[in-house]
CSV table of C-alpha atoms in Angstrom, one decimal:
chain,number,residue,atom,x,y,z
A,1,MET,CA,-0.1,0.1,-0.1
A,2,LYS,CA,1.5,3.2,-0.9
A,3,THR,CA,2.0,6.2,1.6
A,4,PRO,CA,1.0,9.5,1.3
A,5,ARG,CA,4.7,10.6,0.8
A,6,THR,CA,5.0,8.0,-2.1
A,7,PHE,CA,2.0,9.9,-4.0
A,8,LEU,CA,3.7,13.4,-3.2
A,9,SER,CA,7.1,12.1,-4.7
A,10,LEU,CA,5.2,10.9,-7.9
A,11,ALA,CA,3.1,14.1,-8.2
A,12,ALA,CA,6.5,16.3,-7.7
A,13,THR,CA,8.0,13.9,-10.4
A,14,ILE,CA,5.0,14.5,-13.1
A,15,ILE,CA,5.2,18.0,-12.5
A,16,THR,CA,9.0,18.4,-12.5
A,17,SER,CA,8.7,16.3,-16.1
A,18,GLY,CA,5.9,18.8,-17.6
A,19,LEU,CA,8.3,21.7,-16.8
A,20,VAL,CA,11.2,20.1,-18.4
A,21,LEU,CA,8.9,19.3,-22.0
A,22,SER,CA,7.5,22.8,-21.8
A,23,ALA,CA,10.9,24.3,-21.5
A,24,CYS,CA,12.4,22.5,-24.3
A,25,ALA,CA,9.4,23.3,-26.5
A,26,THR,CA,9.8,26.9,-26.0
A,27,ALA,CA,13.5,26.6,-26.5
A,28,ASP,CA,12.8,24.7,-30.1
A,29,ASN,CA,10.2,27.2,-30.7
A,30,THR,CA,12.5,30.3,-30.2
A,31,ASP,CA,15.4,28.8,-32.2
A,32,ASN,CA,13.3,28.0,-35.0
A,33,SER,CA,12.3,31.6,-35.2
A,34,ALA,CA,15.7,32.8,-35.2
A,35,GLN,CA,16.7,30.4,-37.9
A,36,ARG,CA,13.9,31.3,-40.3
A,37,PRO,CA,14.9,33.3,-43.3
A,38,THR,CA,13.6,36.8,-43.5
A,39,SER,CA,12.6,38.1,-47.0
A,40,THR,CA,13.1,41.8,-48.2
A,41,VAL,CA,11.2,43.8,-50.9
A,42,THR,CA,12.9,46.4,-53.0
A,43,SER,CA,10.7,48.7,-54.9
A,44,THR,CA,12.6,50.5,-57.6
A,45,SER,CA,10.8,53.5,-59.7
A,46,PRO,CA,11.9,53.9,-62.9
A,47,GLN,CA,13.3,57.6,-63.3
A,48,PRO,CA,11.8,59.5,-66.4
A,49,ALA,CA,14.0,60.4,-69.2
A,50,GLU,CA,15.3,63.8,-69.6
A,51,THR,CA,13.8,66.1,-71.9
A,52,THR,CA,14.8,69.5,-73.5
A,53,GLU,CA,12.1,71.9,-74.6
A,54,ASN,CA,13.6,74.4,-77.4
A,55,LYS,CA,11.9,77.4,-78.7
A,56,THR,CA,13.0,79.2,-82.0
A,57,THR,CA,11.2,81.6,-84.4
A,58,THR,CA,12.0,79.4,-87.1
A,59,LYS,CA,10.9,76.2,-88.0
A,60,THR,CA,14.1,74.3,-86.9
A,61,ASN,CA,14.8,72.9,-83.3
A,62,ASP,CA,17.3,74.9,-81.4
A,63,ALA,CA,18.6,72.4,-79.3
A,64,GLN,CA,21.8,74.3,-80.7
A,65,ASP,CA,22.1,78.0,-78.9
A,66,THR,CA,23.7,76.6,-75.8
A,67,SER,CA,23.4,76.7,-72.1
A,68,ARG,CA,23.6,80.9,-71.8
A,69,THR,CA,23.6,80.8,-68.0
A,70,THR,CA,26.8,78.7,-67.4
A,71,ALA,CA,28.6,80.0,-70.3
A,72,ALA,CA,31.2,83.1,-70.0
A,73,ARG,CA,31.1,86.2,-72.0
A,74,GLY,CA,32.5,85.5,-75.3
A,75,GLN,CA,32.2,81.9,-75.2
A,76,GLU,CA,29.6,79.2,-75.4
A,77,SER,CA,29.4,76.2,-72.9
A,78,ALA,CA,29.5,72.6,-73.6
A,79,GLN,CA,27.3,71.4,-76.5
A,80,PRO,CA,24.6,69.0,-76.1
A,81,THR,CA,24.9,65.8,-78.0
A,82,GLY,CA,23.3,65.9,-81.6
A,83,ALA,CA,23.7,69.9,-82.2
A,84,GLN,CA,22.8,70.5,-85.7
A,85,MET,CA,23.5,73.7,-88.1
A,86,LEU,CA,20.8,76.4,-88.3
A,87,GLY,CA,19.4,77.3,-91.6
A,88,THR,CA,21.1,76.6,-94.9
A,89,PRO,CA,24.3,77.9,-95.5
A,90,SER,CA,25.4,79.5,-98.5
A,91,MET,CA,28.4,82.3,-99.5
A,92,GLU,CA,25.6,84.8,-100.4
A,93,ASP,CA,25.1,88.1,-98.9
A,94,ARG,CA,21.9,88.0,-96.5
A,95,GLN,CA,19.2,90.6,-95.7
A,96,ASP,CA,16.4,90.5,-93.4
A,97,LEU,CA,14.3,93.1,-92.1
A,98,PRO,CA,10.9,92.6,-90.2
A,99,ASP,CA,7.9,94.8,-90.1
A,100,GLY,CA,8.6,97.5,-86.9
A,101,LEU,CA,12.4,97.1,-86.0
A,102,GLY,CA,12.9,97.1,-82.5
A,103,ASP,CA,14.7,99.1,-79.7
A,104,LEU,CA,17.5,96.5,-78.6
A,105,SER,CA,20.7,96.7,-77.2
A,106,PRO,CA,23.6,93.8,-77.8
A,107,THR,CA,24.2,92.5,-74.4
A,108,ASP,CA,26.5,89.6,-75.1
A,109,VAL,CA,28.2,87.8,-77.8
A,110,ARG,CA,29.0,83.9,-77.6
A,111,ILE,CA,31.4,81.8,-80.1
A,112,GLY,CA,31.2,78.2,-80.2
A,113,THR,CA,32.7,75.1,-82.2
A,114,HIS,CA,30.7,72.4,-83.0
A,115,GLN,CA,30.9,69.6,-85.3
A,116,GLY,CA,30.5,70.5,-88.7
A,117,PHE,CA,29.9,74.0,-87.8
A,118,ASP,CA,31.2,76.9,-85.7
A,119,ARG,CA,28.5,79.5,-84.2
A,120,VAL,CA,28.6,82.9,-83.3
A,121,VAL,CA,25.4,84.3,-80.9
A,122,PHE,CA,24.4,87.7,-80.7
A,123,GLU,CA,21.9,88.1,-77.9
A,124,PHE,CA,19.8,91.6,-76.9
A,125,ALA,CA,17.7,93.1,-74.3
A,126,GLY,CA,15.0,95.5,-75.3
A,127,VAL,CA,11.8,95.2,-77.4
A,128,GLY,CA,11.0,94.6,-81.0
A,129,LYS,CA,12.8,91.9,-83.6
A,130,PRO,CA,16.5,92.8,-85.0
A,131,GLY,CA,17.0,92.5,-88.5
A,132,TRP,CA,20.3,92.7,-90.3
A,133,PHE,CA,22.6,92.7,-93.6
A,134,THR,CA,25.8,90.5,-94.3
A,135,HIS,CA,28.4,90.5,-96.8
A,136,TYR,CA,32.1,89.3,-97.2
A,137,THR,CA,35.0,91.9,-97.4
A,138,ASP,CA,38.6,91.6,-96.7
A,139,THR,CA,38.7,95.6,-95.7
A,140,PRO,CA,35.8,96.4,-93.2
A,141,ALA,CA,35.2,99.9,-92.0
A,142,GLN,CA,33.5,101.4,-89.1
A,143,PRO,CA,29.9,102.6,-89.8
A,144,GLY,CA,29.4,106.2,-90.3
A,145,SER,CA,33.0,107.2,-90.6
A,146,GLY,CA,34.4,104.6,-92.7
A,147,PHE,CA,37.7,104.3,-91.0
A,148,PRO,CA,39.3,100.8,-91.5
A,149,VAL,CA,38.9,98.0,-88.6
A,150,GLU,CA,41.7,96.0,-87.8
A,151,TYR,CA,41.0,92.4,-87.1
A,152,GLN,CA,42.0,89.1,-86.6
A,153,GLY,CA,41.5,86.5,-89.4
A,154,ASN,CA,42.2,86.4,-93.4
A,155,THR,CA,38.7,87.7,-94.2
A,156,ALA,CA,35.4,89.3,-92.3
A,157,LEU,CA,31.9,88.5,-92.2
A,158,ASN,CA,30.2,91.7,-91.8
A,159,ILE,CA,26.9,91.8,-90.2
A,160,ALA,CA,25.2,95.0,-89.6
A,161,ILE,CA,22.3,94.5,-87.2
A,162,GLU,CA,19.5,96.9,-87.6
A,163,GLY,CA,17.3,97.8,-84.6
A,164,THR,CA,20.0,98.5,-82.4
A,165,PRO,CA,20.2,102.2,-81.8
A,166,ALA,CA,23.4,103.7,-80.0
A,167,PRO,CA,23.0,103.9,-76.4
A,168,ILE,CA,22.3,107.5,-74.7
A,169,ASP,CA,20.5,107.2,-71.5
A,170,PRO,CA,22.6,105.2,-68.7
A,171,GLN,CA,20.0,102.3,-68.6
A,172,LYS,CA,21.0,101.4,-72.0
A,173,GLN,CA,24.7,102.3,-71.8
A,174,ALA,CA,24.7,99.8,-68.9
A,175,GLN,CA,23.4,97.0,-70.8
A,176,TRP,CA,25.3,97.4,-73.8
A,177,ILE,CA,28.5,95.5,-74.5
A,178,ASP,CA,31.6,97.8,-74.5
A,179,LEU,CA,31.7,99.6,-77.8
A,180,ASN,CA,34.9,98.4,-79.9
A,181,ALA,CA,34.6,95.3,-77.9
A,182,SER,CA,36.2,92.2,-79.3
A,183,PHE,CA,35.8,88.5,-78.2
A,184,PRO,CA,38.6,85.5,-79.0
A,185,GLY,CA,37.3,83.2,-81.6
A,186,ALA,CA,37.0,79.2,-82.0
A,187,GLY,CA,37.4,76.8,-84.8
A,188,SER,CA,37.6,78.7,-88.1
A,189,VAL,CA,36.6,81.8,-86.2
A,190,ALA,CA,39.3,83.9,-85.2
A,191,GLU,CA,37.8,86.6,-83.6
A,192,VAL,CA,34.4,88.8,-83.3
A,193,LYS,CA,34.6,92.5,-83.2
A,194,LEU,CA,32.3,95.4,-82.6
A,195,ALA,CA,33.2,97.9,-85.1
A,196,GLY,CA,30.6,100.4,-83.9
A,197,ALA,CA,27.2,101.8,-84.1
A,198,PHE,CA,25.5,104.4,-86.2
A,199,GLU,CA,21.8,105.1,-87.2
A,200,ALA,CA,20.1,102.2,-85.0
A,201,GLN,CA,22.5,100.1,-86.7
A,202,SER,CA,25.4,98.2,-84.9
A,203,LYS,CA,28.1,96.6,-87.0
A,204,PHE,CA,30.0,93.5,-85.8
A,205,ILE,CA,32.7,91.8,-88.0
A,206,ILE,CA,33.4,88.2,-87.6
A,207,GLY,CA,37.0,87.3,-88.7
A,208,LEU,CA,37.6,83.9,-90.4
A,209,ASP,CA,40.5,81.7,-92.0
A,210,LYS,CA,38.6,82.0,-95.2
A,211,PRO,CA,35.3,82.9,-96.6
A,212,ARG,CA,32.9,79.8,-95.6
A,213,PRO,CA,29.2,79.1,-96.2
A,214,TYR,CA,27.1,80.2,-93.6
A,215,SER,CA,23.3,80.9,-92.3
A,216,VAL,CA,21.7,83.6,-90.2
A,217,THR,CA,18.4,82.5,-87.9
A,218,ARG,CA,16.7,85.0,-85.2
A,219,LEU,CA,15.6,83.0,-82.4
A,220,GLU,CA,13.6,84.6,-79.3
A,221,ASN,CA,13.4,84.0,-75.7
A,222,PRO,CA,15.7,85.5,-75.2
A,223,THR,CA,16.5,87.8,-78.6
A,224,ARG,CA,19.3,86.2,-80.4
A,225,VAL,CA,20.9,86.4,-83.6
A,226,VAL,CA,22.7,83.5,-84.5
A,227,VAL,CA,25.2,82.9,-87.2
A,228,ASP,CA,26.4,79.3,-88.3
A,229,ILE,CA,29.5,79.1,-90.3
A,230,GLN,CA,29.9,76.0,-91.9
A,231,LYS,CA,33.3,74.2,-91.7
């Protein structure tokens, strides 16, 4: 016959065994949880393609007049890939006189060289549209006085820009580039020089290594006259 002490001993043994089994189960669950591999999901959104919007007064895209904001005066900054010559180049004299010539001030001249052509950009502030006359000569002269103009290069492409009266009031004087200013060239362009202003016309001389076919294009926002010279 079993005594009460024997029952107590059996009960203690059963309880102790249960606690041990419970602890083992908990440890197994913890180990399994720690060893379970985790998954990571990475979401990548596609980046929009870069686009460039260019505006001109012609039917030709102007991806070519380069970044005005970063270019130093007299120089164009790095040219975007795929630059193309504007207009149709030829050796002929050019003339363009829009209705209602403007009241404009030349504020900057930039020269750059690109694959297949060199470019000269004249930029203006003011109102209206600029016009122009162009021709080749070896002996350029100042407007009004007719005095000869010295320049770098073997021949000169004269471009007389209409609608650009000489600065009289202080505001326009501050906008204008320096009279008789000279800008270093690039490529076939040896130099660009302002020969003077007379009767609402400013005359620039583009010194070249030799006569080359060229085109002249008017652009807006801001107002520019672009001369592209074929290599």
